[in-house]
CSV table of C-alpha atoms in Angstrom, one decimal:
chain,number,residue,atom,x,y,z
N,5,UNK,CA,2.7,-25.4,16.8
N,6,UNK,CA,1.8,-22.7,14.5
N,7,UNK,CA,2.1,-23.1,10.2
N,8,UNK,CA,2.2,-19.8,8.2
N,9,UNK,CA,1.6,-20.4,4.6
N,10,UNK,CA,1.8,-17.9,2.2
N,11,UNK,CA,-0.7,-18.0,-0.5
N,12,UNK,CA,-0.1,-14.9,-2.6
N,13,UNK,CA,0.9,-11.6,-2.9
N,14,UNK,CA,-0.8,-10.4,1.1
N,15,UNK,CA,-2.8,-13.5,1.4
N,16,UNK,CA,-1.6,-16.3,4.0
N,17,UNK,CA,-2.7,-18.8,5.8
N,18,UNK,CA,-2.2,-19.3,9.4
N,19,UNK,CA,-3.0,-23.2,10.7
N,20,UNK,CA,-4.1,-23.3,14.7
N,21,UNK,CA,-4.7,-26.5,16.7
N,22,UNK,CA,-8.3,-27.1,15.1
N,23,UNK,CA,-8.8,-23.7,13.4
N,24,UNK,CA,-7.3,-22.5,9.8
N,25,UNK,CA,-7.0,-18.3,9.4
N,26,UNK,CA,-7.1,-17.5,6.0
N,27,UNK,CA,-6.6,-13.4,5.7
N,28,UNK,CA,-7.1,-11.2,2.1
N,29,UNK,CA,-7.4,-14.6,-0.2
N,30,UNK,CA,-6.5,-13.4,-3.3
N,31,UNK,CA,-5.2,-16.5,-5.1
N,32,UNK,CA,-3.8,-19.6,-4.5
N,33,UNK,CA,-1.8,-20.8,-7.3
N,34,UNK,CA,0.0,-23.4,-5.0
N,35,UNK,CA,-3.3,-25.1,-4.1
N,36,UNK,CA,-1.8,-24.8,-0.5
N,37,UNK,CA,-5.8,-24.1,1.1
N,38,UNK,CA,-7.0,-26.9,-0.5
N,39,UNK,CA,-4.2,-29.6,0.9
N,40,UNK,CA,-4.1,-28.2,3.8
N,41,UNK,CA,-7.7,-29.0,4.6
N,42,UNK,CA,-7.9,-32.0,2.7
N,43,UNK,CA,-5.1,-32.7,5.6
N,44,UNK,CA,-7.7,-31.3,8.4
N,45,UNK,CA,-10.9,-32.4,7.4
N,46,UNK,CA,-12.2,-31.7,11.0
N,47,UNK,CA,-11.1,-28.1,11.2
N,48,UNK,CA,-12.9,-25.1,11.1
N,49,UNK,CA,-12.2,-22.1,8.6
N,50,UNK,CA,-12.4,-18.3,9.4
N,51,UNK,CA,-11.6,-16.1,6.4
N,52,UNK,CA,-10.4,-12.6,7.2
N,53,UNK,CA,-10.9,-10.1,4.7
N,54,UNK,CA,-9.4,-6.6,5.2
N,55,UNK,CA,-11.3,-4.4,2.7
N,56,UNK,CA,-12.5,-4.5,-0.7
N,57,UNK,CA,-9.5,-4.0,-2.9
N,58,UNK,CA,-9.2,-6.8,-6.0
N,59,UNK,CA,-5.9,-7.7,-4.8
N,60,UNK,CA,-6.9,-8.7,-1.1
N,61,UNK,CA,-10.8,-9.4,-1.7
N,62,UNK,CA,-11.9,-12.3,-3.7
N,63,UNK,CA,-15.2,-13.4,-3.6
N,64,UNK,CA,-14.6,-17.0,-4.7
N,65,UNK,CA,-13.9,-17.4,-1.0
N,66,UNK,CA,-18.0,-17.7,-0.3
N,67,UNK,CA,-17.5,-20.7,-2.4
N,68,UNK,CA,-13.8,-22.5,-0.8
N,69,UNK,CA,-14.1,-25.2,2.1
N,70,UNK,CA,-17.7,-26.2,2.0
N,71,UNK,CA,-17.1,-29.0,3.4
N,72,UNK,CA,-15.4,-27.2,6.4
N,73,UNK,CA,-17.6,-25.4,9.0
N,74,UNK,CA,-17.0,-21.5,8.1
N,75,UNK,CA,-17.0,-18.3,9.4
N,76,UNK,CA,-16.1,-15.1,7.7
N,77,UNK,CA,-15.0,-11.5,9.0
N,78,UNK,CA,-15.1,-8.9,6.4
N,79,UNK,CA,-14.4,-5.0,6.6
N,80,UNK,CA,-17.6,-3.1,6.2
N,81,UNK,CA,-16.4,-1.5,3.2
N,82,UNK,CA,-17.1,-4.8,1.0
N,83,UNK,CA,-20.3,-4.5,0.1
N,84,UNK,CA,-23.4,-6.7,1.4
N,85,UNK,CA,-24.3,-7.6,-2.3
N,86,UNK,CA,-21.1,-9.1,-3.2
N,87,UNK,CA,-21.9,-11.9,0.3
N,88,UNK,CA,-24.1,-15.3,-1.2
N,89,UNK,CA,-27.2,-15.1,0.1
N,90,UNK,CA,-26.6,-18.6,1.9
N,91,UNK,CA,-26.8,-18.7,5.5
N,92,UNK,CA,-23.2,-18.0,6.2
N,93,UNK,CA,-22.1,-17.0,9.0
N,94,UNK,CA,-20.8,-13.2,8.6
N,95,UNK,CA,-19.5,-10.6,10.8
N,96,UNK,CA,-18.5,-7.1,9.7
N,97,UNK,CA,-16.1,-5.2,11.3
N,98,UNK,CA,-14.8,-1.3,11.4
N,99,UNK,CA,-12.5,-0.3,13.4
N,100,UNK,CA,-13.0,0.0,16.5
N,101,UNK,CA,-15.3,-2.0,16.8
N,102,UNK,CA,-15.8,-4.7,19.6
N,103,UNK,CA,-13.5,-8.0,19.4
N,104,UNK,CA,-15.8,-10.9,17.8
N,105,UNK,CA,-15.2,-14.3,18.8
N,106,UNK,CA,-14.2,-16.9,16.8
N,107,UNK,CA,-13.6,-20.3,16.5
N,108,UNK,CA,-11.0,-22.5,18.6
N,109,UNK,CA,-11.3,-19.7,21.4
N,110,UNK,CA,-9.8,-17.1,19.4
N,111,UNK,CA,-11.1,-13.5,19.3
N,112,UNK,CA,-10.4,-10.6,16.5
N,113,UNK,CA,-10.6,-7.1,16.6
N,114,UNK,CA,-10.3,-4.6,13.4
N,115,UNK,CA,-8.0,-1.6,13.6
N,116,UNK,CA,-7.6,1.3,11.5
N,117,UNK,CA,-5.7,1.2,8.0
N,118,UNK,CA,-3.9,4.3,6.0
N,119,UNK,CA,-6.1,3.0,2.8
N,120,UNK,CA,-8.7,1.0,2.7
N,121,UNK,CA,-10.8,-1.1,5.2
N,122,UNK,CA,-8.8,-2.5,8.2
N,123,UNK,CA,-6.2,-4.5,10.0
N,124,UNK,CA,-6.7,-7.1,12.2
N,125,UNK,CA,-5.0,-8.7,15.3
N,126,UNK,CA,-6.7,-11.8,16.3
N,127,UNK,CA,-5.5,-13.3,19.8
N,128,UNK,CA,-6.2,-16.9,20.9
N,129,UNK,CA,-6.8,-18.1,24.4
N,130,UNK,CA,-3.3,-18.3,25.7
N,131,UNK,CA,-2.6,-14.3,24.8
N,132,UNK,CA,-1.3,-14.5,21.8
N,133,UNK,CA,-1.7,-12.2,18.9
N,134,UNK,CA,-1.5,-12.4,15.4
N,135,UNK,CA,-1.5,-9.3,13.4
N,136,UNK,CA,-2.5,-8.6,9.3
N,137,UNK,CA,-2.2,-5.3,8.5
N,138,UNK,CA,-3.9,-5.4,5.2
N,139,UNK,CA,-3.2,-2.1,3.7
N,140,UNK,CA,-2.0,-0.4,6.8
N,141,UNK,CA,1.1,1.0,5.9
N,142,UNK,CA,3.7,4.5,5.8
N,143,UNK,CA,2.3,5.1,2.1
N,144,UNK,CA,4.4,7.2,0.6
N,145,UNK,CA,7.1,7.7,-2.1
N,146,UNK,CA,9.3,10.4,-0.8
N,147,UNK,CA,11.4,11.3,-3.6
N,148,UNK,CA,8.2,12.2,-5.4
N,149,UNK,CA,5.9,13.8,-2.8
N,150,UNK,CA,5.9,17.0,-1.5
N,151,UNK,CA,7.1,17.6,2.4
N,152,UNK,CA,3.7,18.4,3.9
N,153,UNK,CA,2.4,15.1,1.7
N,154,UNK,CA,5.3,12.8,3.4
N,155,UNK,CA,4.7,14.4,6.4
N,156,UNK,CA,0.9,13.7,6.6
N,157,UNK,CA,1.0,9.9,4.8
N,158,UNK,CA,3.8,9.5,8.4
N,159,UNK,CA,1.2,11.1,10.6
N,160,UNK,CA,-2.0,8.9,9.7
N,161,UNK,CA,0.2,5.7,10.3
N,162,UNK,CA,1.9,7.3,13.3
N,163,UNK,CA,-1.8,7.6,14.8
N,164,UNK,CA,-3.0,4.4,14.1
N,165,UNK,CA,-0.2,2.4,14.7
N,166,UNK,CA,0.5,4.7,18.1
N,167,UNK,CA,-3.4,3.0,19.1
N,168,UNK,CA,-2.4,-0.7,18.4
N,169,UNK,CA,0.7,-0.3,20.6
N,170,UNK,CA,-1.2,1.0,23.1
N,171,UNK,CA,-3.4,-1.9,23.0
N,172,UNK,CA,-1.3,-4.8,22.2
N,173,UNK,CA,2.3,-4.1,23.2
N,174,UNK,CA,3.8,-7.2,22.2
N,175,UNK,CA,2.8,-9.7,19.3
N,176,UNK,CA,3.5,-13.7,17.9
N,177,UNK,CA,3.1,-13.3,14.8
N,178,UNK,CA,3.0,-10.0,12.0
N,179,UNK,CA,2.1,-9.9,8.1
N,180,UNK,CA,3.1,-6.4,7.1
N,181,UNK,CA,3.3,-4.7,3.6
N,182,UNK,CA,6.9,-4.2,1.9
N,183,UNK,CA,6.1,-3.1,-0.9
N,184,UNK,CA,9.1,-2.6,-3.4
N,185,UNK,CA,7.8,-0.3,-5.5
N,186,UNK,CA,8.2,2.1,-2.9
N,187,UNK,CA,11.6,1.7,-3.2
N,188,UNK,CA,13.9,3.3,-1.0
N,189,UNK,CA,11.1,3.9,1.7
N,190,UNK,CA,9.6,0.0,1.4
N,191,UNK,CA,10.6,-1.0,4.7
N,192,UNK,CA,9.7,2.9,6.5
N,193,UNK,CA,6.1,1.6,8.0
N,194,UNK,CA,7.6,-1.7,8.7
N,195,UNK,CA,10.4,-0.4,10.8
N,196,UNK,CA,8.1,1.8,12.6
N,197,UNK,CA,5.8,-1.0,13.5
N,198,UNK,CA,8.2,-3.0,14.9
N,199,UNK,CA,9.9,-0.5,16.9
N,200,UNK,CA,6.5,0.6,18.8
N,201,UNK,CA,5.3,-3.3,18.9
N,202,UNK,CA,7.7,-6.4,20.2
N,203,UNK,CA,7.1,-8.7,17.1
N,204,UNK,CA,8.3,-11.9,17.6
N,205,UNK,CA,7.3,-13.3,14.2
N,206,UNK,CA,7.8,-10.9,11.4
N,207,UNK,CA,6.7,-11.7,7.5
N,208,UNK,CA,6.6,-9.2,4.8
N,209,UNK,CA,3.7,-9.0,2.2
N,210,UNK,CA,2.7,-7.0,-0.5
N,211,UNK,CA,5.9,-7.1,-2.3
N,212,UNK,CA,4.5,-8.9,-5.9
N,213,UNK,CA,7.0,-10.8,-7.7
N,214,UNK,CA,10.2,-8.8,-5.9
N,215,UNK,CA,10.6,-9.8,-3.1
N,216,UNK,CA,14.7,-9.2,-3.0
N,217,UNK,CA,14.3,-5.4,-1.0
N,218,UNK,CA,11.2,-6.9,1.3
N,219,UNK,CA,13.4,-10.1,2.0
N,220,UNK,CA,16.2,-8.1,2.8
N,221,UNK,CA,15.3,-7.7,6.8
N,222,UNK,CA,18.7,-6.1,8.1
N,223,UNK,CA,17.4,-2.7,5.8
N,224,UNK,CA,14.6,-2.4,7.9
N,225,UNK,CA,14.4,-4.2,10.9
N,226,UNK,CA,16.2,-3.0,14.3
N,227,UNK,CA,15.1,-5.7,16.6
N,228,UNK,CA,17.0,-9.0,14.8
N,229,UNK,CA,17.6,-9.8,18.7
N,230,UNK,CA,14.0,-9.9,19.0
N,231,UNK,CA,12.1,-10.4,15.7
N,232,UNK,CA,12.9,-13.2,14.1
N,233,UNK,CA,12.0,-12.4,10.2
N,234,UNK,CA,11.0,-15.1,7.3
N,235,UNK,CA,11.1,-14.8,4.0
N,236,UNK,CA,8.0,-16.4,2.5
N,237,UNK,CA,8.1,-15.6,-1.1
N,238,UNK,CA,6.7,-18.0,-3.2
N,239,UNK,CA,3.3,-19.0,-2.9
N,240,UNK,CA,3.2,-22.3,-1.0
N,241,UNK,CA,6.2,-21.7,1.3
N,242,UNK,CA,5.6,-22.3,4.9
N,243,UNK,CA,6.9,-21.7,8.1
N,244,UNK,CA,6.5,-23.5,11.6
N,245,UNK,CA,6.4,-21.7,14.9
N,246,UNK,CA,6.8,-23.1,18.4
């Protein structure tokens, strides 16, 4: 069994058989981290961060589930001085980079973001992938851009999420930013992603506080016979997967 929590705004947490993902902690108003491992006190913690924006990047990680073995997997646009000189066990990724293992027999490997840093698909030992795409994302607000600037915004995503499909056909589980204030185009990258990829699991993100449009799955999603959607919008909200 697999729990998805959803901490805040594109930060979730993703509870393994003896392993607890944490990806872009940004808050946790919901205190959902800490229960959870008060409820595992034998698990291990990876945190996934996917670049260096205040809104997915908050250093008071360094200092969350010390009494948990930790490991951490930043983008290598966060910068070294921002890491606690304290022995913890780092590894940066770009993308492109060679997987990493990680705890629990799991493996990640960074891929390539329209903004900042990178997105990450970790797989476990069975085959199983679990995708954040941080900031990866069809960026663009096409009743105020230009043609060639909608047309270049689709082309860097087309490229990058072309390269993941290659790679990883089919996925469990994918956090993917639906962000409102795009408006009519919120659910463009999302659509695209899921018609290259087989997502089994689909969650939106990066919606803030309206979450109506990214909740609204039929808008944007094609595969309802194969993507099963959930609509985790308040911080604390969970969902089990078999």
């Amino acid at each position: 069994m697999t729990k998805v929590t959803y901490l805040d705004h594109s930060g979730f947490m993703v509870t393994l058989p003896g392993v607890v993902l944490v990806f872009d902690y940004y808050r946790d108003p919901a205190n959902a981290l800490h229960k959870e491992l008060e409820a595992h006190k034998d698990y291990e913690v990876v945190f996934l961060v996917s670049h260096h924006h205040p809104d997915h990047f908050n250093n008071e990680i360094f200092d969350l589930a010390q009494n948990h073995k930790r490991t951490f997997v930043l983008s290598d646009d966060i910068f070294s001085k921002l890491v606690p000189d304290k022995g913890l066990q780092v590894a940066w990724l770009k993308a492109g980079d060679p997987s990493v293992s990680l705890p629990g027999g799991l493996s990640v490997k960074a891929f390539g973001s329209t903004d900042a840093g990178v997105s990450y698909a970790v797989t476990d030992a069975d085959g199983n992938v679990i995708f954040h795409a941080g900031d990866l994302n069809d960026w663009h607000w096409e009743a105020e851009s230009t043609q060639k600037e909608v047309e270049k915004a689709h082309n860097a995503f087309e490229v990058i999420a072309n390269r993941i499909a290659a790679e990883i056909p089919q996925m469990k589980i994918v956090m993917f930013p639906v962000d409102t204030r795009l408006g009519a185009d919120m659910g463009r990258g999302a659509r695209e992603f899921t018609a290259k990829v087989k997502v089994a699991n689909f969650f939106p993100m990066h919606f803030g506080k309206q979450s109506d449009g990214a909740c609204d799955f039929k808008a944007y999603i094609s595969t309802p016979d194969v993507t099963r959607c959930y609509c985790l919008d308040h911080p604390g909200h969970t969902a089990e997967i078999d």
